[in-house]
CSV table of C-alpha atoms and ligand atoms in Angstrom, one decimal:
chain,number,residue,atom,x,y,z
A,244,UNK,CA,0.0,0.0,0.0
A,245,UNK,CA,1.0,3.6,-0.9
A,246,UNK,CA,2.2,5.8,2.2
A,247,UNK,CA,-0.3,8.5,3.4
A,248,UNK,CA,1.9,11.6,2.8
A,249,UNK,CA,-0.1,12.8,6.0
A,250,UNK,CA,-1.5,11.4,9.3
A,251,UNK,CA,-4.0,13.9,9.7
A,252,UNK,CA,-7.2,14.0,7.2
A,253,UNK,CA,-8.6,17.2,6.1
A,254,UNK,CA,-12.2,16.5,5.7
A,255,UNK,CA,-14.4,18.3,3.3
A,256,UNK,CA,-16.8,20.0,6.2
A,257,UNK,CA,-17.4,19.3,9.7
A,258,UNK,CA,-18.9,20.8,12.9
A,259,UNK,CA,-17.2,23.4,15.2
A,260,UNK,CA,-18.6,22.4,18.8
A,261,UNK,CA,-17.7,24.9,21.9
A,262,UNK,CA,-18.0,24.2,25.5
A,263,UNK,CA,-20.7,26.4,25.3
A,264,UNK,CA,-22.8,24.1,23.2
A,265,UNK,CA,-21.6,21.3,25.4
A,266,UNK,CA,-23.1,23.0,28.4
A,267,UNK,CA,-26.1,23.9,26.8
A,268,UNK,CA,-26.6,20.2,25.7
A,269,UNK,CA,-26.0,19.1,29.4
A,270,UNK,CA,-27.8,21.9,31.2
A,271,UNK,CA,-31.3,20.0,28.9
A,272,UNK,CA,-30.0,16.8,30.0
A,273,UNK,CA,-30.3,17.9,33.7
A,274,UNK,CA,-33.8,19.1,33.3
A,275,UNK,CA,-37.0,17.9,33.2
A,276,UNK,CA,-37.6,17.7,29.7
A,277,UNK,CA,-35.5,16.1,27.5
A,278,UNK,CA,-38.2,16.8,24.5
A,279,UNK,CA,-41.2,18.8,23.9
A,280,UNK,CA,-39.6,21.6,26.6
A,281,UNK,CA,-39.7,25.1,26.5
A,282,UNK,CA,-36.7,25.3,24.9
A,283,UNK,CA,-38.0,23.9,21.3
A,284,UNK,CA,-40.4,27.3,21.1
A,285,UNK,CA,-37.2,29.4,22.0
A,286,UNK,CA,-34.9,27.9,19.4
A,287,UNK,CA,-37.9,28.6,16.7
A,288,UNK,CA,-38.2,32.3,18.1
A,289,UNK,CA,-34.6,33.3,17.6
A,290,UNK,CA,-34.8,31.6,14.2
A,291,UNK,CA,-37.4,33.8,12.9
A,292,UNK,CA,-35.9,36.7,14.8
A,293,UNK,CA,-32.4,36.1,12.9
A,294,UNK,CA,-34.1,35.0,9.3
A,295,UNK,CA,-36.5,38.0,9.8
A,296,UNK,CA,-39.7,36.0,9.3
A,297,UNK,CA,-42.7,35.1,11.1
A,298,UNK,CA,-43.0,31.7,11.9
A,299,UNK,CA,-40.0,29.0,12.0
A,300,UNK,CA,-40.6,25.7,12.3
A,301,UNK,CA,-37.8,23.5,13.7
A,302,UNK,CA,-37.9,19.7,12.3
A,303,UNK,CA,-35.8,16.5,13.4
A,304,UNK,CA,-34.2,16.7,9.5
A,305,UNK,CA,-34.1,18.9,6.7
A,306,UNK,CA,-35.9,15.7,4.8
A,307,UNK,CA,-38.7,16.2,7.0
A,308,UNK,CA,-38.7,19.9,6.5
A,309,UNK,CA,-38.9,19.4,2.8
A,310,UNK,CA,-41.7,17.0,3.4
A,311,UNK,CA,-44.0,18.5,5.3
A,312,UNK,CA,-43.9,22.0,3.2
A,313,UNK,CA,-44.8,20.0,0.1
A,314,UNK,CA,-47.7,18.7,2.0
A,315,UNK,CA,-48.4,21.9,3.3
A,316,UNK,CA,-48.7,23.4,0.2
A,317,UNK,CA,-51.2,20.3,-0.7
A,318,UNK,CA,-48.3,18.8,-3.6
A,319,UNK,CA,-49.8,15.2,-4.5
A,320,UNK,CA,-51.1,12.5,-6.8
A,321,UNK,CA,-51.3,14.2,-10.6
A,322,UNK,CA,-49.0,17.3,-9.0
A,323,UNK,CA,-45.6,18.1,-10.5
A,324,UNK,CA,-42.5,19.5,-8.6
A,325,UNK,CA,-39.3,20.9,-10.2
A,326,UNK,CA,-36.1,21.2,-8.9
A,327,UNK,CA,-32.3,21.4,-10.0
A,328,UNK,CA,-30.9,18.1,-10.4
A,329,UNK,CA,-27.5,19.6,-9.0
A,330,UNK,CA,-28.5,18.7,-5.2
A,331,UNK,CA,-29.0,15.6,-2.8
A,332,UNK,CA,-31.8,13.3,-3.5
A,333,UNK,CA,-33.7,14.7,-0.7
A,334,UNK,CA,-34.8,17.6,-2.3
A,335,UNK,CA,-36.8,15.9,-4.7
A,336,UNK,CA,-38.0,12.3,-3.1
A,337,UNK,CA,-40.0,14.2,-0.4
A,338,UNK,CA,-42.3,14.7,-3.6
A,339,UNK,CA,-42.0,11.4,-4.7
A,340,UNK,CA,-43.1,10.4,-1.2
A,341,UNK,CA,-46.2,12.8,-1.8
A,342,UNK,CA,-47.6,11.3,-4.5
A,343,UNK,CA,-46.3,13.5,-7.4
A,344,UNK,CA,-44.1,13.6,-10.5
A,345,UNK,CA,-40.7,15.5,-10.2
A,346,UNK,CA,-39.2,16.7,-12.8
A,347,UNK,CA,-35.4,18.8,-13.2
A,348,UNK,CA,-34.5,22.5,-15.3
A,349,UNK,CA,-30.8,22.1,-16.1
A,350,UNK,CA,-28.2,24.6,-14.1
A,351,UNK,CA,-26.4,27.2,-14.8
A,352,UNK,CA,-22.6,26.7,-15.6
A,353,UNK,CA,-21.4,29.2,-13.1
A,354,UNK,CA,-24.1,29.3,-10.4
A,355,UNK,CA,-24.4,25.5,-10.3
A,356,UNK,CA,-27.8,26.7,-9.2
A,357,UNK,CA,-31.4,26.4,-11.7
A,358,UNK,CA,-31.0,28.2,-14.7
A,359,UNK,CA,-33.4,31.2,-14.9
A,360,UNK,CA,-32.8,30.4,-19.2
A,361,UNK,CA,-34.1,26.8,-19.1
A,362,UNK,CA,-36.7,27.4,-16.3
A,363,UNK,CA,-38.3,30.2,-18.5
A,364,UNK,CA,-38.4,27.8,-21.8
A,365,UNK,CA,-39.2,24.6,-20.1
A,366,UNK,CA,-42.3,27.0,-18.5
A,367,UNK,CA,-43.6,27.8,-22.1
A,368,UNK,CA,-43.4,24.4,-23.5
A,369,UNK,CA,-45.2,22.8,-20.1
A,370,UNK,CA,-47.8,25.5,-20.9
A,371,UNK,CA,-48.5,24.0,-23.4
A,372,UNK,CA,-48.4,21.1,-22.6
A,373,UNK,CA,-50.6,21.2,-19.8
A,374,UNK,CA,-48.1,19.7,-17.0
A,375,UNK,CA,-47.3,23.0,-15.2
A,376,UNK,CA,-45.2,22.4,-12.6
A,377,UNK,CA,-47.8,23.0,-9.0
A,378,UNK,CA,-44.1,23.6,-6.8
A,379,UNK,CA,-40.4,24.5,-7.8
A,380,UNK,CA,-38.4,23.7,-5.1
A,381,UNK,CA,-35.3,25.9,-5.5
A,382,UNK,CA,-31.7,24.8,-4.4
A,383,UNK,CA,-29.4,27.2,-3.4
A,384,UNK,CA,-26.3,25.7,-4.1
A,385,UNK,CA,-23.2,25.3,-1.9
A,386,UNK,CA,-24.9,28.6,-0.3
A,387,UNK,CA,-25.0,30.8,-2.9
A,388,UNK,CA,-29.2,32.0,-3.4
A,389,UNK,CA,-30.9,31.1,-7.0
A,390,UNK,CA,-32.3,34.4,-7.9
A,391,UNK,CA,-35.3,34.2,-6.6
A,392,UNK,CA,-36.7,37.4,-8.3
A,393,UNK,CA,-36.7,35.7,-11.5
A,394,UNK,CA,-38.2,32.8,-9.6
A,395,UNK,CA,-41.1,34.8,-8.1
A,396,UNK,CA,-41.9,36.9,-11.0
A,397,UNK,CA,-42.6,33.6,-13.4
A,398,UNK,CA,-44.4,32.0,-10.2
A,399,UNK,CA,-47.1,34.9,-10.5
A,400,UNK,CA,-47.4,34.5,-14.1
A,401,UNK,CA,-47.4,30.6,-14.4
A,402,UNK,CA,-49.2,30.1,-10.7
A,403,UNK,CA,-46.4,27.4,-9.4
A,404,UNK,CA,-45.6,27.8,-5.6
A,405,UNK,CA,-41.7,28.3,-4.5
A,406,UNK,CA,-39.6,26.6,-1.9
A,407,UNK,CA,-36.2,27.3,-1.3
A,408,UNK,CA,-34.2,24.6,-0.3
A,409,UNK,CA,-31.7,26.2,1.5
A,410,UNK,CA,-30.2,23.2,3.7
A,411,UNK,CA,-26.7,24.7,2.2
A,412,UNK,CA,-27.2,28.6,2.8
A,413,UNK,CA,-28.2,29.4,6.4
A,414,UNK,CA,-26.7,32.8,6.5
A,415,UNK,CA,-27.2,33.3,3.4
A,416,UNK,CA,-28.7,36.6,2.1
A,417,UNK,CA,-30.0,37.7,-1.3
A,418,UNK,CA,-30.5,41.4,-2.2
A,419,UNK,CA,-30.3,42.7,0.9
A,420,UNK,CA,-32.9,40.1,2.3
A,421,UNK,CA,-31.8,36.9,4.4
A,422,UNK,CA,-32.3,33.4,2.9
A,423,UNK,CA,-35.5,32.0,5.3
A,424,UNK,CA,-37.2,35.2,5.2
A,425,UNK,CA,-39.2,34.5,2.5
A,426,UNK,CA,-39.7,37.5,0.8
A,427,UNK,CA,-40.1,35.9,-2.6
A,428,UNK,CA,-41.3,32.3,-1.5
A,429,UNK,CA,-44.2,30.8,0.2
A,430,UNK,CA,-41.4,28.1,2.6
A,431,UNK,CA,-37.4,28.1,2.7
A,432,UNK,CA,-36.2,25.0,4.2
A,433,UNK,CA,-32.6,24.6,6.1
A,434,UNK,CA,-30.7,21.6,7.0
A,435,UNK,CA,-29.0,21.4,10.7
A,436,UNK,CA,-26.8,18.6,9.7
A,437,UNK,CA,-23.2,18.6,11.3
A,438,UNK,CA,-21.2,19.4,7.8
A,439,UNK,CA,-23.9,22.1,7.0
A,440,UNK,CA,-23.5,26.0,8.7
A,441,UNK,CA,-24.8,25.7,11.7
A,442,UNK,CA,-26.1,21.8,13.4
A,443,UNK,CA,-28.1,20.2,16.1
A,444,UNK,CA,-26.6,17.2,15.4
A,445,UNK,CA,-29.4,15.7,13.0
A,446,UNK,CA,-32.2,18.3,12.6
A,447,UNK,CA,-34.0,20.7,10.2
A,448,UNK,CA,-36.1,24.0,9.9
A,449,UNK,CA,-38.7,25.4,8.1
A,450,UNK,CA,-39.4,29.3,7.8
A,451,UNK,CA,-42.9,31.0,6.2
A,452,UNK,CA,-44.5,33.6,6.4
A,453,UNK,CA,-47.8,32.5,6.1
A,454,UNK,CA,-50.2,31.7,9.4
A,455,UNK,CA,-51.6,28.7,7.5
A,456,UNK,CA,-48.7,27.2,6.3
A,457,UNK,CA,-47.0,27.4,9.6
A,458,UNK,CA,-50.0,25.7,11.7
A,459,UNK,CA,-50.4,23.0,9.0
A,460,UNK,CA,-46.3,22.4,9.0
A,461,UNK,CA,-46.3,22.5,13.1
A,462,UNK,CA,-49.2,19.8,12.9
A,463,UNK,CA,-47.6,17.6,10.3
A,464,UNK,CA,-44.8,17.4,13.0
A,465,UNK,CA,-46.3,15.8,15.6
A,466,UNK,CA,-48.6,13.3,14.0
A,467,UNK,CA,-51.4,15.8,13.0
A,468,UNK,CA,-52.4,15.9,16.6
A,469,UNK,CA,-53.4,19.6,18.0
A,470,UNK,CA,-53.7,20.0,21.6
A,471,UNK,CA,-55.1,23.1,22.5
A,472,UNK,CA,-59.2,24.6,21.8
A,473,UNK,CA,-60.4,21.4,20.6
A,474,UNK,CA,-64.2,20.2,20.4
A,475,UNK,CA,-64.3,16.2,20.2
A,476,UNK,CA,-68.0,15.9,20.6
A,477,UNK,CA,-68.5,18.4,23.0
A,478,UNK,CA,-67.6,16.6,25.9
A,479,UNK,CA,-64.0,16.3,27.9
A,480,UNK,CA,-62.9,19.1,25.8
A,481,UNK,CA,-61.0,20.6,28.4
A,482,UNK,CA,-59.8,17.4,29.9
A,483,UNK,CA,-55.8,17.5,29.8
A,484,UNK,CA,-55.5,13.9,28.2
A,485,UNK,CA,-57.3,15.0,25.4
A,486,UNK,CA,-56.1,15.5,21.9
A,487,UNK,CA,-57.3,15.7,18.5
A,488,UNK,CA,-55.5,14.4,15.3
A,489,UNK,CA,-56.5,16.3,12.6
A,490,UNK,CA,-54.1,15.2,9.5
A,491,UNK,CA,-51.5,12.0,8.9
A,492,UNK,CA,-48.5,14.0,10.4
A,493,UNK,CA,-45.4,12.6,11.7
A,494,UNK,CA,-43.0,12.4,14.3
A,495,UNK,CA,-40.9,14.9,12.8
A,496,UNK,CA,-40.2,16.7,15.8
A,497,UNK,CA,-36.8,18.0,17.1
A,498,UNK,CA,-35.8,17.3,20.8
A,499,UNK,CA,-34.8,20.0,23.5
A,500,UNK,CA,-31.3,18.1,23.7
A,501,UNK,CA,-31.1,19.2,19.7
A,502,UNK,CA,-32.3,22.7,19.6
A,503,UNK,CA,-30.8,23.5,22.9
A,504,UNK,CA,-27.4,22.8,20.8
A,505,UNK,CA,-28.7,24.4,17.2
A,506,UNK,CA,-29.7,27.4,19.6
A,507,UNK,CA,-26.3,27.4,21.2
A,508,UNK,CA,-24.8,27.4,17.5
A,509,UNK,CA,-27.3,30.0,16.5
A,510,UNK,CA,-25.0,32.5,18.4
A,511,UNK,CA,-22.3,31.7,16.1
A,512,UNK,CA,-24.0,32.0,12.6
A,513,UNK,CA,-22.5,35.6,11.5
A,514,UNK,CA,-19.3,34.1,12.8
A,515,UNK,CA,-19.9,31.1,11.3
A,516,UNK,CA,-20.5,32.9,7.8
A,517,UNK,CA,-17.4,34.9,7.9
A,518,UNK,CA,-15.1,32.6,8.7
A,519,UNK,CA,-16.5,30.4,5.1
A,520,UNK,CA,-15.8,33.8,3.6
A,521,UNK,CA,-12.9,34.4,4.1
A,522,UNK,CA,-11.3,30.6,3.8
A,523,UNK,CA,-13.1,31.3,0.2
A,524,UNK,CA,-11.5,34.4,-0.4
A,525,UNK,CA,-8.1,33.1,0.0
A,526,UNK,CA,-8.9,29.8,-2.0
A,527,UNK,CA,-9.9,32.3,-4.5
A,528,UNK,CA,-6.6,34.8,-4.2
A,529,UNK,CA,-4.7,31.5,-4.2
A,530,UNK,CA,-6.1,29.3,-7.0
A,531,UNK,CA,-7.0,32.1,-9.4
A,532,UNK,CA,-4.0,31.4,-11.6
A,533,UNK,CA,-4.6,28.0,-11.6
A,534,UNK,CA,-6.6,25.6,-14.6
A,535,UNK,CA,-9.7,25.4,-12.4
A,536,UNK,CA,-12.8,27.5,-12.8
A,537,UNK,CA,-13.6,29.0,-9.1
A,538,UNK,CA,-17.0,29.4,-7.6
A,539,UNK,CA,-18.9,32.6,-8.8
A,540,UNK,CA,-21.2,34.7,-6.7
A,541,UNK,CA,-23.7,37.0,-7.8
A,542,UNK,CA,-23.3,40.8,-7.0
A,543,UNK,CA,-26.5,40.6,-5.2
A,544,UNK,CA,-25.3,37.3,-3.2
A,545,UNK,CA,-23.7,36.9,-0.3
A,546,UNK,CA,-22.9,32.7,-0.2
A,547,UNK,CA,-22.9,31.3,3.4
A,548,UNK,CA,-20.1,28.6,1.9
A,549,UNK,CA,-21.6,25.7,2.6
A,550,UNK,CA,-19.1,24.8,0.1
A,551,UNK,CA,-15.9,25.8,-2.0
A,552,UNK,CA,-16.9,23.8,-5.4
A,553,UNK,CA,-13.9,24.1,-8.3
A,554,UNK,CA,-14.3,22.5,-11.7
A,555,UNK,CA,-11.5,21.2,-13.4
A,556,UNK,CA,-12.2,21.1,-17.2
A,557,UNK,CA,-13.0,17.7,-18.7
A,558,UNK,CA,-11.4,18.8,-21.8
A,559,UNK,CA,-7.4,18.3,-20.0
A,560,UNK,CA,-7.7,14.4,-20.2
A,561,UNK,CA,-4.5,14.2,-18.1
A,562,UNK,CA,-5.4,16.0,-15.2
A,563,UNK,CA,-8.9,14.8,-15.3
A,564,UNK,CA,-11.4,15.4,-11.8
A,565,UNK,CA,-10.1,12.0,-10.9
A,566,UNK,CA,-6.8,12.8,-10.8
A,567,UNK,CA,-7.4,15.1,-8.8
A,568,UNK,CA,-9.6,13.1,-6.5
A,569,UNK,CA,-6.7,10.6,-6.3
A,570,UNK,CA,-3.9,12.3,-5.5
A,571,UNK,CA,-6.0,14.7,-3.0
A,572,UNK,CA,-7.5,11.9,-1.5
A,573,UNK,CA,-3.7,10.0,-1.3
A,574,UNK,CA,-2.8,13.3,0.4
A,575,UNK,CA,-5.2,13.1,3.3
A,576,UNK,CA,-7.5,15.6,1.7
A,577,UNK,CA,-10.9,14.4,1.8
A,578,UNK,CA,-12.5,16.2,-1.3
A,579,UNK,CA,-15.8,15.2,-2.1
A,580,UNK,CA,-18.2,15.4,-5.3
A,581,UNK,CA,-21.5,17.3,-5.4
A,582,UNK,CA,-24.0,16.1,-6.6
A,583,UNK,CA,-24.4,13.0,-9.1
A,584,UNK,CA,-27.3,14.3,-11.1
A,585,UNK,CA,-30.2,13.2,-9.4
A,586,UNK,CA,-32.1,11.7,-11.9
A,587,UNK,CA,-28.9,9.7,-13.2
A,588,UNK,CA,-29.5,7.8,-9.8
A,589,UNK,CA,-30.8,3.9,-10.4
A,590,UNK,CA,-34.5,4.4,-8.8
A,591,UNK,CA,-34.7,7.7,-11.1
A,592,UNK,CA,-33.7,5.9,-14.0
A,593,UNK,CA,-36.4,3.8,-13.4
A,594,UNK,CA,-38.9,6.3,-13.2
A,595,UNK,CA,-37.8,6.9,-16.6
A,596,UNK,CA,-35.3,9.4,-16.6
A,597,UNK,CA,-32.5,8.8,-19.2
A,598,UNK,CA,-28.6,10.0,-19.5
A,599,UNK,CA,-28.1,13.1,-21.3
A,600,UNK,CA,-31.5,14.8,-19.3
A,601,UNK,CA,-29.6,17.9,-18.0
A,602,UNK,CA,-26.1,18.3,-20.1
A,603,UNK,CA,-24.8,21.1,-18.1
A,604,UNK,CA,-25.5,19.4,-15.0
A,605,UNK,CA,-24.0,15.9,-16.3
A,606,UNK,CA,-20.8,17.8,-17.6
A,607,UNK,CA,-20.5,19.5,-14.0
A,608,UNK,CA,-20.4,16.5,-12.3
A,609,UNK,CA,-17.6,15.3,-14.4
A,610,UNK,CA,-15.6,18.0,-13.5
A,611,UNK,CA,-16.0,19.2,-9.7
A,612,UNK,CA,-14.3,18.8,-6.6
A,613,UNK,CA,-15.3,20.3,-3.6
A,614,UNK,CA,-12.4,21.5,-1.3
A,615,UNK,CA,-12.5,21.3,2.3
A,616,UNK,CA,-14.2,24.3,3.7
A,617,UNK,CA,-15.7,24.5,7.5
A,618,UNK,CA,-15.0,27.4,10.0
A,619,UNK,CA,-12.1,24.9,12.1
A,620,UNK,CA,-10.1,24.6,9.0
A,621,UNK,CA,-6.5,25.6,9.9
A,622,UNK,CA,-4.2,28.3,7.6
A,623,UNK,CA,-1.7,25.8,7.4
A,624,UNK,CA,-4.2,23.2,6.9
A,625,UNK,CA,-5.6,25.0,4.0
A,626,UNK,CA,-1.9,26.4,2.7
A,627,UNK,CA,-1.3,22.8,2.3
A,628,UNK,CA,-4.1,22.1,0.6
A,629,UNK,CA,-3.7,24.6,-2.1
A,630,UNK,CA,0.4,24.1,-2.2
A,631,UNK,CA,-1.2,20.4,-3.0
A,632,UNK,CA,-3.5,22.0,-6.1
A,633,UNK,CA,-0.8,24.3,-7.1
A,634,UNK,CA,1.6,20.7,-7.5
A,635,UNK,CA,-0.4,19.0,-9.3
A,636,UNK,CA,-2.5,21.7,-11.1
A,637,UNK,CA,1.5,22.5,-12.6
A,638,UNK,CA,2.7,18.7,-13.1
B,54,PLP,C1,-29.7,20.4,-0.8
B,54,PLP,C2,-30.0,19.4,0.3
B,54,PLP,N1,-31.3,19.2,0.6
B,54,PLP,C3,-31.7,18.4,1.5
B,54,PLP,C4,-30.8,17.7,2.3
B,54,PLP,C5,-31.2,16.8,3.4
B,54,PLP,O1,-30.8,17.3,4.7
B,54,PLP,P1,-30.9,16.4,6.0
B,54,PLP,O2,-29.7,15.5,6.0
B,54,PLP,O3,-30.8,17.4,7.1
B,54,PLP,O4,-32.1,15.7,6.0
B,54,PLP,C6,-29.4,17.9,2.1
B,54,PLP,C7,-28.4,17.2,2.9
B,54,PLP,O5,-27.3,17.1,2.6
B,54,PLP,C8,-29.0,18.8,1.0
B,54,PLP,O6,-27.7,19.0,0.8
């Protein structure tokens, strides 16, 4: 076997836990509730506080986020959601898991994100056609916001409803507005994941602005039972062991142990977001001269950096991505590749979905890497990382 030129591996994101979280976490684990506390309601208070919107929904996933907004915004049988394909298969199997069709709009070669180009032609043709789409569930990728201007002026003209799926891009903000607040969507979703921006270990959240939405999402939670002002015949309806369910929800719910550490890390999210920035901005100083293309944000944008995605072009056969991937990889440095298409994956392919679907997404996939980028990463840890590029980028 080769030798590791490094004992230490760099991986491509991970969490940054203080002994503030720590104590938070055990402080819950010392009280009376280890779920379903007071400290659940808290967590989704500061959440809308920070997003700037008015109701927040904390979930035990951002898969569970996802679903419950589709089936708050009543997505089902004979429904059709698009998405990008340039995401993780979450995005798009809540809607399977609904009842509807999905179907993708190829990205944008820069972005990585939905193209605003495709979306508008594929729009006229499904006109047409008949087979609007009733959601589009927009990815912000790596952290970076689609622009959702675009997004929501062709919602009011072709009637589709918008989520943003925004499990890379807490922190994020678009023209002035933070991702979650929802100013051109009726639901943004976040993932609390450890490798995303800020975690609860597993966990989720889901931000509207809309009273409806928000009660219907809450229920959807916690098995469609509501508690509080109900009428079950008239009788025992103040009774405390009474309860009412009123839809096929879930347990979807996140524990106080969880949000007490997502509301620890919640502190930390400006932080949080800086730090990605300026990791990125050296990456950026650093490999500019190099044969990769680097991640472009929008004037309006600011990325939270969920991740530092470079392509290497497909067209230099020698130093191909896997090259790359190798000799990183061989190096200690665990880069990663996001996303496979998601309709190139086995069960889509059985749905029907053939090769060749997206080009620009199937021709970014052969070409990206993405470099480790979380707010722990050390200078010297990320000088050797791009020494490493600069290597082999010259070999
Ligand atoms: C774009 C996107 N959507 C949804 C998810 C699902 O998130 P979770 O793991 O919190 O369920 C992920 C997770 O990586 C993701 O990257």
């Amino acid at each position: 076997m080769e030798k590791l030129e490094r004992n230490l591996k760099i991986p491509y994101g991970r969490q940054s836990i203080s002994e503030e979280d720590i104590s938070s976490v055990v402080q819950i684990l010392r009280s009376d509730y280890l779920t379903q506390g007071p400290i659940g309601d808290i967590f989704a208070k500061e959440i809308s506080r920070k997003l700037d919107c008015n109701y927040a929904i904390p979930t035990n996933s951002a898969t569970s986020a996802l679903q419950i907004a589709y089936l708050a915004l009543d997505l089902g049988k004979g429904d059709i959601l698009w998405s990008s394909p340039n995401t993780f298969v979450a995005t798009t199997n809540a809607a399977l898991h609904c009842g509807a069709e999905v179907d993708f709009v190829d990205i944008n070669p820069y972005t990585y994100n939905i193209s605003i180009r495709k979306l508008k032609d594929k729009l006229v043709i499904a006109e047409k056609q008949n087979k609007l789409p009733k959601i589009i569930s927009c990815v912000h990728f790596a952290g970076q916001s689609c622009d959702m201007e675009e997004i929501y002026s062709l919602s009011l003209i072709y009637k589709f409803k918008i989520v943003e799926d925004a499990s890379h891009a807490f922190g994020a903000i678009y023209n002035g507005y933070r991702v979650g607040s929802c100013k051109f969507s009726d639901i943004t979703i976040f993932s609390l994941h450890p490798v995303k921006i800020i975690t609860s270990g597993e966990g989720g959240i889901a931000t509207t602005n809309n009273k409806n939405i928000a009660q219907k999402m809450k229920n959807l939670c916690s098995h469609g039972i509501e508690k509080t002002n109900l009428k079950i015949n008239n009788s025992h309806e103040n009774e405390i062991w009474n309860y009412q369910q009123i839809s096929l929800g879930f347990n979807f719910r996140l524990t106080d142990i969880q949000s007490a550490l997502g509301l620890s890390q919640l502190q930390k999210l400006d932080y949080f977001v800086e730090k990605r920035n300026s990791i990125a901005e050296i990456y950026d100083s650093q490999l500019s001269n190099l044969s990769f293309q680097l991640p472009k944000v929008n004037k309006h944008n600011k990325s939270s950096f969920h991740l530092y995605a470079i392509r290497i072009p497909s067209q230099n056969k020698r130093k191909s991505q896997k090259y790359f991937y190798d000799s990183l990889l061989k190096a200690n440095i665990l880069v990663n590749l996001h996303y496979i298409p998601v309709y190139r994956q086995p069960y889509y392919e059985n749905l029907g979905f053939k090769k060749g679907y997206c080009p620009e997404a199937e021709l970014y996939f052969k070409e990206v890497l993405s470099l480790p980028i979380f707010p722990a990463l050390k200078e010297n840890d990320q000088q050797y990382i791009i020494d490493k590029l600069k290597k082999l980028d010259a070999n």
